[in-house]
Short mmCIF file of C-alpha atoms and ligand atoms in Angstrom, two decimals:
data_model
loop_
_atom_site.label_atom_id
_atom_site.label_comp_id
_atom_site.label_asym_id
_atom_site.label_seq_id
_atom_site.Cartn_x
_atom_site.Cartn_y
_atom_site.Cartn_z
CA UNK A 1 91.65 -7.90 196.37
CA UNK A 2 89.96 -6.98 193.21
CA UNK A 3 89.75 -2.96 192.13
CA UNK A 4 86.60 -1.65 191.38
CA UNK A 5 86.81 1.22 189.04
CA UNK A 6 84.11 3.64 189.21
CA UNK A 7 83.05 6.89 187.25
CA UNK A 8 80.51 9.17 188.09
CA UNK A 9 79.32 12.33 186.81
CA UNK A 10 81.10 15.29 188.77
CA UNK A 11 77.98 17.08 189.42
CA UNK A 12 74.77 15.49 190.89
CA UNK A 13 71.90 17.86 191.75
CA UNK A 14 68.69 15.53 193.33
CA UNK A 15 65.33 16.71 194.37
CA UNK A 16 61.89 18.48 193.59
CA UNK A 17 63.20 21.42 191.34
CA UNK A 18 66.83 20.15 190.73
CA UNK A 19 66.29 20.98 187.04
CA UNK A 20 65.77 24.98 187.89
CA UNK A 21 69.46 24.72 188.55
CA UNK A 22 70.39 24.34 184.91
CA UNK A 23 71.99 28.16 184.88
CA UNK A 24 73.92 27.58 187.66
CA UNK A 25 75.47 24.05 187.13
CA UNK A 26 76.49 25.68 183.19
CA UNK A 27 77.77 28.71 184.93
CA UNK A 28 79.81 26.58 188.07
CA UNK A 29 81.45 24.24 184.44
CA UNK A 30 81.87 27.46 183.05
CA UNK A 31 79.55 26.73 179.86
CA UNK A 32 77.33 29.31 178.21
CA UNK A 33 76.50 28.20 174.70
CA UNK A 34 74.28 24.96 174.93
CA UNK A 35 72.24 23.11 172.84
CA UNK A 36 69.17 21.38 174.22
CA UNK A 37 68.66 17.77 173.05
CA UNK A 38 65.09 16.47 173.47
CA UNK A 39 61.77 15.57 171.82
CA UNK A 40 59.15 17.32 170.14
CA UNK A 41 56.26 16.00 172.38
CA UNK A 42 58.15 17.57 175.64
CA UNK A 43 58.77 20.37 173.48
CA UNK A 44 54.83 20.42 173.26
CA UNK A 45 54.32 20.29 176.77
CA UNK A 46 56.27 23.80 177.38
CA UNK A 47 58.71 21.88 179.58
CA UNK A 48 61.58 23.14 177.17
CA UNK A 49 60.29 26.45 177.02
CA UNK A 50 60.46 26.69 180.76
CA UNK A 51 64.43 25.51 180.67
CA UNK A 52 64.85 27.89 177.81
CA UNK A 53 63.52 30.84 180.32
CA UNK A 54 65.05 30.20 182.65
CA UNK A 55 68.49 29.96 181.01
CA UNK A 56 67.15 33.58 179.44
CA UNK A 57 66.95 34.79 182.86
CA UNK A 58 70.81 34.40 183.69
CA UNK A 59 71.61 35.93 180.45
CA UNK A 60 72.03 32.46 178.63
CA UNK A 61 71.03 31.94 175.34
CA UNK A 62 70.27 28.38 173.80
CA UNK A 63 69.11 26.39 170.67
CA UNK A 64 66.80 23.15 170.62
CA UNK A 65 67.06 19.94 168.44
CA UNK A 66 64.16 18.04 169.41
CA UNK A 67 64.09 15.46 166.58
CA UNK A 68 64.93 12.66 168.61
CA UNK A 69 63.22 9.23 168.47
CA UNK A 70 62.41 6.57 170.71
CA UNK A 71 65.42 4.22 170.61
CA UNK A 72 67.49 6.80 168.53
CA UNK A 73 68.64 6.11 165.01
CA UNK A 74 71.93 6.92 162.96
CA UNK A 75 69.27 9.49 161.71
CA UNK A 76 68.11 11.08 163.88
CA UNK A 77 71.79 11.30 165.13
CA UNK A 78 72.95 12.48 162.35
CA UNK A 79 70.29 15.23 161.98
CA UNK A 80 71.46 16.67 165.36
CA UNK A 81 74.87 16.52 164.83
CA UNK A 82 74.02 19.10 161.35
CA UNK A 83 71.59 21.00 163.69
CA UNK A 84 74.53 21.52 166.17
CA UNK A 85 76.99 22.38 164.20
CA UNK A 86 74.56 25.04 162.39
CA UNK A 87 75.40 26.75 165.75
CA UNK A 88 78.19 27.30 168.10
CA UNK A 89 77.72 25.66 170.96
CA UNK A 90 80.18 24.66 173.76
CA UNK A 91 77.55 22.08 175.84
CA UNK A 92 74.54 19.64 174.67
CA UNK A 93 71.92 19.56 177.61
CA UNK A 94 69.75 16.43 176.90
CA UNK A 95 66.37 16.85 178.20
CA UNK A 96 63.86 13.74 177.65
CA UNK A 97 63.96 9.98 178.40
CA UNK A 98 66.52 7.76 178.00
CA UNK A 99 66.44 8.71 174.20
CA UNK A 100 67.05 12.38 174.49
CA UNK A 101 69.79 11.63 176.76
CA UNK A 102 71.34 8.90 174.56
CA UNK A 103 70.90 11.26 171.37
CA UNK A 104 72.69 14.12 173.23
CA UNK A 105 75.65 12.07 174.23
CA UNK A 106 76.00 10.64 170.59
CA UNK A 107 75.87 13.74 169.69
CA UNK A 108 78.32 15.79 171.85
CA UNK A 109 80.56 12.96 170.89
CA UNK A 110 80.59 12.92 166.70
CA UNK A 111 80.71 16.82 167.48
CA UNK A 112 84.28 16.77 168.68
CA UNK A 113 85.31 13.32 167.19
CA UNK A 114 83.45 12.92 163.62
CA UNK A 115 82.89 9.95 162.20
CA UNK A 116 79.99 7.76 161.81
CA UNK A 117 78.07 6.13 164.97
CA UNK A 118 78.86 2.74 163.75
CA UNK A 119 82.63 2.86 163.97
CA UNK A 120 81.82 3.65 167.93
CA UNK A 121 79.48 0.49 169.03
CA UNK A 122 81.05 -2.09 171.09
CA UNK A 123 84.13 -3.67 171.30
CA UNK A 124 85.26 0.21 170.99
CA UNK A 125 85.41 2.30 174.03
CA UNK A 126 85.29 5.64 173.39
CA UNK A 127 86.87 7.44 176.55
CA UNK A 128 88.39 10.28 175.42
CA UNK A 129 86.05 13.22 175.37
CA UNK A 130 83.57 14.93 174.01
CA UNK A 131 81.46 18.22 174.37
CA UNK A 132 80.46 17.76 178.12
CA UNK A 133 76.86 16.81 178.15
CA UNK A 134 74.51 17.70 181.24
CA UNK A 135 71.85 15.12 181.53
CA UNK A 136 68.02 15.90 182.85
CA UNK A 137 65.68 12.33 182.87
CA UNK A 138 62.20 12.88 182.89
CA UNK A 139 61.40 9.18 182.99
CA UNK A 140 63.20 7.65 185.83
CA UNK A 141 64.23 4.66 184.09
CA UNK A 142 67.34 4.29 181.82
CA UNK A 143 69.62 5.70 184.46
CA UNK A 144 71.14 7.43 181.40
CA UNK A 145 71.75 10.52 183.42
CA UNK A 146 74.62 8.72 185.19
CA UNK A 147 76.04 5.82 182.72
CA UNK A 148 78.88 5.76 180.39
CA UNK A 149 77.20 4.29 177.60
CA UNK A 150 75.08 5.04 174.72
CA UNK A 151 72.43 3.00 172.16
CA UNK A 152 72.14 3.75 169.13
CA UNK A 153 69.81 1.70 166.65
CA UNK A 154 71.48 1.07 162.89
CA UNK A 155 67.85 1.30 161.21
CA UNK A 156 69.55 -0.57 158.09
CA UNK A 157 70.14 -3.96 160.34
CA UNK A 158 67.79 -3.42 163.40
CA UNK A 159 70.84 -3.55 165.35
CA UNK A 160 70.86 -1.36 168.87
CA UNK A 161 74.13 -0.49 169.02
CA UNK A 162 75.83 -0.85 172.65
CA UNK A 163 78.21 2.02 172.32
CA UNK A 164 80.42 2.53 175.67
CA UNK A 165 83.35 4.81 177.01
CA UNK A 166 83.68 7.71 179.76
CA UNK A 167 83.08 10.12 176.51
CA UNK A 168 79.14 9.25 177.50
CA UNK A 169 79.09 9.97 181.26
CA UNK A 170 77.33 13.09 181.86
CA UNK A 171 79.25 15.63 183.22
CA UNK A 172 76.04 17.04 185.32
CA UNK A 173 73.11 15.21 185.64
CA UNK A 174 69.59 17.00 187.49
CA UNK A 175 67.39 14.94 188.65
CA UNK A 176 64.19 16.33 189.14
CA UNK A 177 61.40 14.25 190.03
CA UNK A 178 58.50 16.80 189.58
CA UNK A 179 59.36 16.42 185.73
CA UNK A 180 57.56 12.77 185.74
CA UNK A 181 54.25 13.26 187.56
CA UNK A 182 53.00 14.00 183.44
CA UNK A 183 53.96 9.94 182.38
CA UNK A 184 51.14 8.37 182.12
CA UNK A 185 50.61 4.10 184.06
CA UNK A 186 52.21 2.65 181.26
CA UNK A 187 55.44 4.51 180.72
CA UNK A 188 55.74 4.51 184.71
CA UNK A 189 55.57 0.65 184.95
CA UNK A 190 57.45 0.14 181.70
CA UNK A 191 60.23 2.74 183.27
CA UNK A 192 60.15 1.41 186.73
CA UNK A 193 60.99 -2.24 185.87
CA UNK A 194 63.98 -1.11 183.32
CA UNK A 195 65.46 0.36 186.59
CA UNK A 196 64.64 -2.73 189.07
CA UNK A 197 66.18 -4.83 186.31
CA UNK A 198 69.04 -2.63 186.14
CA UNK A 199 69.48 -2.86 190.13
CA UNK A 200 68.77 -6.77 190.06
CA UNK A 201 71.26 -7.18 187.65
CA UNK A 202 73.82 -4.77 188.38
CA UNK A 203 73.79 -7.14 192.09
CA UNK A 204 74.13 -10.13 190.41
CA UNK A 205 76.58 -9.47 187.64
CA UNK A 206 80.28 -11.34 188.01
CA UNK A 207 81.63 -7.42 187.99
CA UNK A 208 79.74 -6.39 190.74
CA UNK A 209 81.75 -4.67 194.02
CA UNK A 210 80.95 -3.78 197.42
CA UNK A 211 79.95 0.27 196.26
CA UNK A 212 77.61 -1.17 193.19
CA UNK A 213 76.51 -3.72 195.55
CA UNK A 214 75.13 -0.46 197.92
CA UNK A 215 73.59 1.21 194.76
CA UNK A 216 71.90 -1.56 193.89
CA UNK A 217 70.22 -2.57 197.16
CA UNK A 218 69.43 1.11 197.88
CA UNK A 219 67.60 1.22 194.05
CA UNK A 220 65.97 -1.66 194.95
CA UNK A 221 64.48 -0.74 197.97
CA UNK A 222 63.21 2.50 196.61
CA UNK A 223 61.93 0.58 193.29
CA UNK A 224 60.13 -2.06 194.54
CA UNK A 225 57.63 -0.80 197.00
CA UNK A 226 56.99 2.49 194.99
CA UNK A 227 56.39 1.04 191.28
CA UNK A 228 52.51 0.24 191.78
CA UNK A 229 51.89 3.28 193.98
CA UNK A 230 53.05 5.60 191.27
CA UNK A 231 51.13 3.64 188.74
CA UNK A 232 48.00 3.66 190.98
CA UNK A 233 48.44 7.33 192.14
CA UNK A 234 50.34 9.71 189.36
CA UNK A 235 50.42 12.14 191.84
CA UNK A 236 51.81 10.12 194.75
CA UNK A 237 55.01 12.55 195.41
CA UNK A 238 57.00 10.03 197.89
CA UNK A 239 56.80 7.19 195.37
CA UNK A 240 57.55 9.13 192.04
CA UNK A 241 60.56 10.61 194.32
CA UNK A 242 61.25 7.46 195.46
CA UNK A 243 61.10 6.10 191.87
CA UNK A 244 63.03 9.03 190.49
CA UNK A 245 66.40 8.59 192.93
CA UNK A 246 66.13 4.52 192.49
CA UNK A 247 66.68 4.98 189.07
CA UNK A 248 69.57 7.20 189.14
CA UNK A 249 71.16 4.97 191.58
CA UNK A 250 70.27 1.70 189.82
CA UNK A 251 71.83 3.45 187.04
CA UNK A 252 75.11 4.21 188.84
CA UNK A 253 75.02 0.88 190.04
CA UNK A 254 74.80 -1.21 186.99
CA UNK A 255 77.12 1.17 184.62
CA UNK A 256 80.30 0.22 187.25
CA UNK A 257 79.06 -3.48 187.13
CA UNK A 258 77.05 -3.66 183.65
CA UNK A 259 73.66 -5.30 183.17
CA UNK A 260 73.53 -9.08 182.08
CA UNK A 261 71.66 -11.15 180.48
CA UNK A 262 68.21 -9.98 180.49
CA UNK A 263 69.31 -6.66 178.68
CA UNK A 264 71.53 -8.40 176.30
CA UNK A 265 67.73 -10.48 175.67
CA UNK A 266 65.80 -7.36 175.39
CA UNK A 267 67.85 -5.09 173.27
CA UNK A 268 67.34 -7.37 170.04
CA UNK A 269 63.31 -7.44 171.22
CA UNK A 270 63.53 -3.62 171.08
CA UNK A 271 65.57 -3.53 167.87
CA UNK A 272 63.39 -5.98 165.63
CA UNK A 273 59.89 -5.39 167.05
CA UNK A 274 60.13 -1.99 167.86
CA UNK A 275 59.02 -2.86 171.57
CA UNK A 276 59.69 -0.04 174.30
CA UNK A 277 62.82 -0.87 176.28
CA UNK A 278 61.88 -1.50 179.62
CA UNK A 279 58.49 -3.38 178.50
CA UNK A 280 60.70 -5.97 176.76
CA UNK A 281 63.19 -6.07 180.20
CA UNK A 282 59.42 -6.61 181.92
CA UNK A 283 59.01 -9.64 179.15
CA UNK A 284 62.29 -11.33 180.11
CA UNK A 285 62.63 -10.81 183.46
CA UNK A 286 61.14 -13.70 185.66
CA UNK A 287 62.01 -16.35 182.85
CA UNK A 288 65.45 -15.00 183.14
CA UNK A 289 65.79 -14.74 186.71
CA UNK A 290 64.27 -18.03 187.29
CA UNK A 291 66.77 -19.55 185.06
CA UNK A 292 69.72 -17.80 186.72
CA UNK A 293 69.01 -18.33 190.33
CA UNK A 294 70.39 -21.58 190.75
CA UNK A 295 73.87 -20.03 190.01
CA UNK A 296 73.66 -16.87 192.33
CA UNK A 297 71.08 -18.05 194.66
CA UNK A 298 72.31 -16.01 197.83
CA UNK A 299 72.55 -12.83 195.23
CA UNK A 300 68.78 -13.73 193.75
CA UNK A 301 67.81 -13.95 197.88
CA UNK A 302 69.43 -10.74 198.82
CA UNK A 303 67.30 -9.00 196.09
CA UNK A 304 64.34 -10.38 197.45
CA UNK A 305 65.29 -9.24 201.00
CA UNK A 306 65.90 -5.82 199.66
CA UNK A 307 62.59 -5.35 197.43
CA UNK A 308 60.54 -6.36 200.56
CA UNK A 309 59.05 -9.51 199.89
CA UNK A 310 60.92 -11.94 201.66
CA UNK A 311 61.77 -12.24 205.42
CA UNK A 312 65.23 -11.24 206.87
CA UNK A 313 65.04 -14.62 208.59
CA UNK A 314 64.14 -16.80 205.30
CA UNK A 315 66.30 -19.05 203.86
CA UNK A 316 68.02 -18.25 200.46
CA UNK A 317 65.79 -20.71 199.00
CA UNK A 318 62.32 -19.47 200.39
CA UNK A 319 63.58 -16.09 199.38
CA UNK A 320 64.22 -16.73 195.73
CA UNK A 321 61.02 -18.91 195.17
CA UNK A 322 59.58 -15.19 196.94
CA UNK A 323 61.18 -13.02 194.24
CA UNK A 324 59.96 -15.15 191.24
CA UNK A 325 56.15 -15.14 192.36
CA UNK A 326 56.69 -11.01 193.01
CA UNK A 327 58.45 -10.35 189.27
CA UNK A 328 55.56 -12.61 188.04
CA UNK A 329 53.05 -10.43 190.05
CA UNK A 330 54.44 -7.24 189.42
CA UNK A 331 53.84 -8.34 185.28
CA UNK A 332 50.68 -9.20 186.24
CA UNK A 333 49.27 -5.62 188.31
CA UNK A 334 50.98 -3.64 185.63
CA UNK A 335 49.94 -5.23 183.06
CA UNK A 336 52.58 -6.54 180.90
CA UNK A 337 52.04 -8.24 177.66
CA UNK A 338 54.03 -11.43 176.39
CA UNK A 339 55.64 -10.88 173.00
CA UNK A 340 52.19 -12.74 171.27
CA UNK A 341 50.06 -10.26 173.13
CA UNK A 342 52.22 -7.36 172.25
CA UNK A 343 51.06 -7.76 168.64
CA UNK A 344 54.51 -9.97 167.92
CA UNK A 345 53.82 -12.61 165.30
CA UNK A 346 54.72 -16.12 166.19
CA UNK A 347 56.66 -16.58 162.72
CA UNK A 348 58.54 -13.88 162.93
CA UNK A 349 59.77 -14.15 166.75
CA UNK A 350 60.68 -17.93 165.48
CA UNK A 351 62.34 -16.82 162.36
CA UNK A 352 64.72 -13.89 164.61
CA UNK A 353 65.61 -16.10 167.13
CA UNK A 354 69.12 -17.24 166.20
CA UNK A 355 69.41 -13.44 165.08
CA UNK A 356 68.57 -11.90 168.24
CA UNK A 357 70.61 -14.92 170.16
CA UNK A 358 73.44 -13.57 168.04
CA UNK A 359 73.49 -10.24 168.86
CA UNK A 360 72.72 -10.27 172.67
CA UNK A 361 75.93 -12.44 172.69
CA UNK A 362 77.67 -9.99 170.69
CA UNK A 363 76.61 -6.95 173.14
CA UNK A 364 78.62 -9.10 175.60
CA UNK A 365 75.79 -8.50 178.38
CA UNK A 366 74.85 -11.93 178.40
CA UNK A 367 78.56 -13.02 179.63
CA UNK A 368 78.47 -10.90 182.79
CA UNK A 369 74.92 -13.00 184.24
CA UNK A 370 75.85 -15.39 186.88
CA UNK A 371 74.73 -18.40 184.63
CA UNK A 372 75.80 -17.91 181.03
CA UNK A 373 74.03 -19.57 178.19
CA UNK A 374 75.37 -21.06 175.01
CA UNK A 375 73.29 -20.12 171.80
CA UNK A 376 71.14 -22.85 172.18
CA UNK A 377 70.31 -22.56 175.72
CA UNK A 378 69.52 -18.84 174.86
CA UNK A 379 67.14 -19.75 172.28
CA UNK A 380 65.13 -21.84 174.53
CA UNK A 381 65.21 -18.93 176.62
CA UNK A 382 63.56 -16.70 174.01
CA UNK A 383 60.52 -19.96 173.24
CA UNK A 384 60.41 -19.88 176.96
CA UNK A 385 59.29 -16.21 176.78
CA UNK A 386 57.02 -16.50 174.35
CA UNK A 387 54.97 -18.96 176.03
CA UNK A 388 55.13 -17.55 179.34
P1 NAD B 401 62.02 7.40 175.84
O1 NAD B 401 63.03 8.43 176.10
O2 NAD B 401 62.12 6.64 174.55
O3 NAD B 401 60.58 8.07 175.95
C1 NAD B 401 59.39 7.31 175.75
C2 NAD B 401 58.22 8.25 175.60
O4 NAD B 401 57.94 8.91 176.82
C3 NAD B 401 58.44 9.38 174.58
O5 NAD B 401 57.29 9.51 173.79
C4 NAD B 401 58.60 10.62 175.46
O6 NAD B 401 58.21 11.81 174.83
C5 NAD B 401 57.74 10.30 176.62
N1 NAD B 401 58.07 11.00 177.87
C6 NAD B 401 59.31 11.29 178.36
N2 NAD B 401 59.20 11.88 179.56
C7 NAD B 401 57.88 12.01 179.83
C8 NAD B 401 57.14 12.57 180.91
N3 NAD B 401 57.75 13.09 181.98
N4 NAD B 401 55.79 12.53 180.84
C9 NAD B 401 55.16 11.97 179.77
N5 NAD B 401 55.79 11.43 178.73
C10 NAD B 401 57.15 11.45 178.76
O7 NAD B 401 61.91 6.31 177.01
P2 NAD B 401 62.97 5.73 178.05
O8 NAD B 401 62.42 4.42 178.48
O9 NAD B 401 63.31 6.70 179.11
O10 NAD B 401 64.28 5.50 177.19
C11 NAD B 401 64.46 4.36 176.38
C12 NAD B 401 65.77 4.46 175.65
O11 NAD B 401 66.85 4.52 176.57
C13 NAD B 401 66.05 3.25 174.77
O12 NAD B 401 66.56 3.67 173.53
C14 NAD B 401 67.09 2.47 175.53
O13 NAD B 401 67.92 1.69 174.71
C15 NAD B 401 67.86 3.58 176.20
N6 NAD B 401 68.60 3.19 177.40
C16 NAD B 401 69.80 3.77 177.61
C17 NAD B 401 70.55 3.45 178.73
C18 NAD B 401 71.88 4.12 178.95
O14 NAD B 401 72.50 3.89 179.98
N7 NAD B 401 72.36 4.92 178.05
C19 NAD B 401 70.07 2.53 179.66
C20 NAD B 401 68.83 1.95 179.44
C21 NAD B 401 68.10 2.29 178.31
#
């Protein structure tokens, strides 16, 4: 029998108001100095403020970077990394999407380690610590909160950077639901298929076990039948709740059985067009999964099963052919582009196609999918997409 190795973060706090609990998950790891990691349009909101006062109640005082960018850059990383060591701080609290989160990992790291981000991308594993990092998502996507990895964009090759090791696991992680009612349709749809594509492919990966296999069908069910409710209804509490836990759990799922080929597809899409993670995971995802099927197809039908739209009593078959016409549905209600529509031009998709085939190999993503393609099967893959 086969030993799957797991790592979660040691604290998880879940529910409406989870993130009040900042002072007393610091004070129970016996931190007191941290530095909050975010961005300057949540800054804007006052959400930071209200972290900040309530960290002032409890006699806890704290400093905030918030020049983070969407799909972070050695820049950007590099600019927190001088802000925190302007300080003294003994904790880095990331507060945002998954790019806060990522930043504030990167950056507890280099803080204890040095170096540049580069030498730390994949094939290195970076396990051995660095300044614990407690981890509130306000997006309920990335499942950043609760993975042991990183991504990190080199601006000077376009490259995102898969950059893994237990160093990245959040020691805490708060997940707080009533911090996403503010994202507006798109983020929520864009947010809510990254995490069903991290539960789909966390259950269909060749490293999946029985306790990923759990967190995955549990993400799934809370995904599926929540994504267009909380896209119709901002204010629908049970599905943004619903939407909020999924993630976290498709997060835990996939980071103990890694995501496959259709994020080893979209990270280059991100990189080079500057598309927003989960919206290019939207782009690949029924091309990709109709492609794979015929190598998992009891996996593909167990999805199905679990997302609601096939029958306990239909065949694997029936129940596949079920899934593809929901992911191509789902695209559909929420109202996801194809690269052309995005604003991509046709040349220059053409052009970066052995590029991107290159580096999704590279990432080593692609290798975990149930059916693994060869460069050229992988640029088909990426015409496919573009004409879908
Ligand atoms: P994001 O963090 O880039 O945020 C996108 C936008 O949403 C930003 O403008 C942000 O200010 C805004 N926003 C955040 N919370 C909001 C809220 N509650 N209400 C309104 N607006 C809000 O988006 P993301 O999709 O969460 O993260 C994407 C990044 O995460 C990518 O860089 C991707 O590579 C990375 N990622 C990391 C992991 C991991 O395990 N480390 C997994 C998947 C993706």
């Amino acid at each position: 029998m086969s030993i799957a190795s797991i790592a979660l973060p040691r604290i998880l706090r879940i529910g409406g108001g989870a993130s009040r609990q900042l002072p007393d998950v610091l004070a129970t790891l016996g931190l007191s100095r941290p530095l909050i990691v975010t961005d300057a349009f949540l800054v804007g909101q006052g959400r930071v403020e209200t972290l900040r006062d309530s960290l002032k109640a409890a006699g806890i005082a704290s400093r905030v970077f918030d020049g983070t960018v969407p799909d972070p850059t050695l820049a950007s990383i590099e600019a927190g990394l001088a802000f925190l060591r302007e300080g003294d701080h003994d904790c880095v609290v990331g507060f945002g999407g998954g790019s806060p989160l990522d930043s504030a990992k990167a950056i507890a790291m280099l803080a204890r380690h040095g170096g540049a981000m580069a030498d730390y991308k994949a094939p290195h594993v970076q396990d051995e610590p660095g300044l614990p990092v407690i981890a509130i998502p306000t997006t309920a996507g990335t499942g950043s909160e609760a993975t042991r990895v990183t991504v990190i964009t080199d601006e000077t090759t376009d490259e995102k950077m898969m950059c893994p090791g237990l160093a990245y696991l959040p020691v805490a992680a708060l997940v707080d639901y009533e911090l996403t009612f503010t994202k507006p349709r798109r983020l929520t749809a864009d947010t809510g298929i990254d995490s069903l594509t991290h539960a789909i492919e966390a259950y269909v990966s060749k490293r999946a076990s029985p306790f990923t296999d759990g967190m995955a069908l549990l993400a799934m069910r809370a995904i599926a039948p929540n994504l267009r409710r909380a896209c119709d209804d901002p204010d629908d509490r049970e599905a943004r709740e619903a939407l909020m836990l999924g993630a976290t759990q498709a997060g835990i799922a996939f980071t103990n059985a890694s995501v496959a080929l259709v994020h080893g597809m979209s990270r280059p899409i991100g990189a080079h067009f500057h598309v927003p993670h989960g919206l290019s995971n939207a782009m690949l995802l029924p091309t990709v999964t109709a492609w794979s099927a015929p190598a998992a197809l009891a996996r593909y039908a167990e999805c199905a099963r679990a997302m609601g739209v096939a029958d306990a009593r239909e065949g694997d078959q029936g129940a596949v052919a079920r899934l593809l016409e929901e992911l191509g549905a789902l695209n559909r209600d929420l109202g996801v582009p194809g690269p052309a529509a995005w604003g991509i031009d046709a040349v220059h998709w053409q052009r970066l196609i052995p590029t991107m085939c290159e580096q999704a190999i590279a990432s080593g993503s692609p290798a975990n999918n149930p059916r693994v393609p060869d460069a050229v099967e992988m640029a088909e893959l990426y015409a496919r997409v573009w004409d879908a």
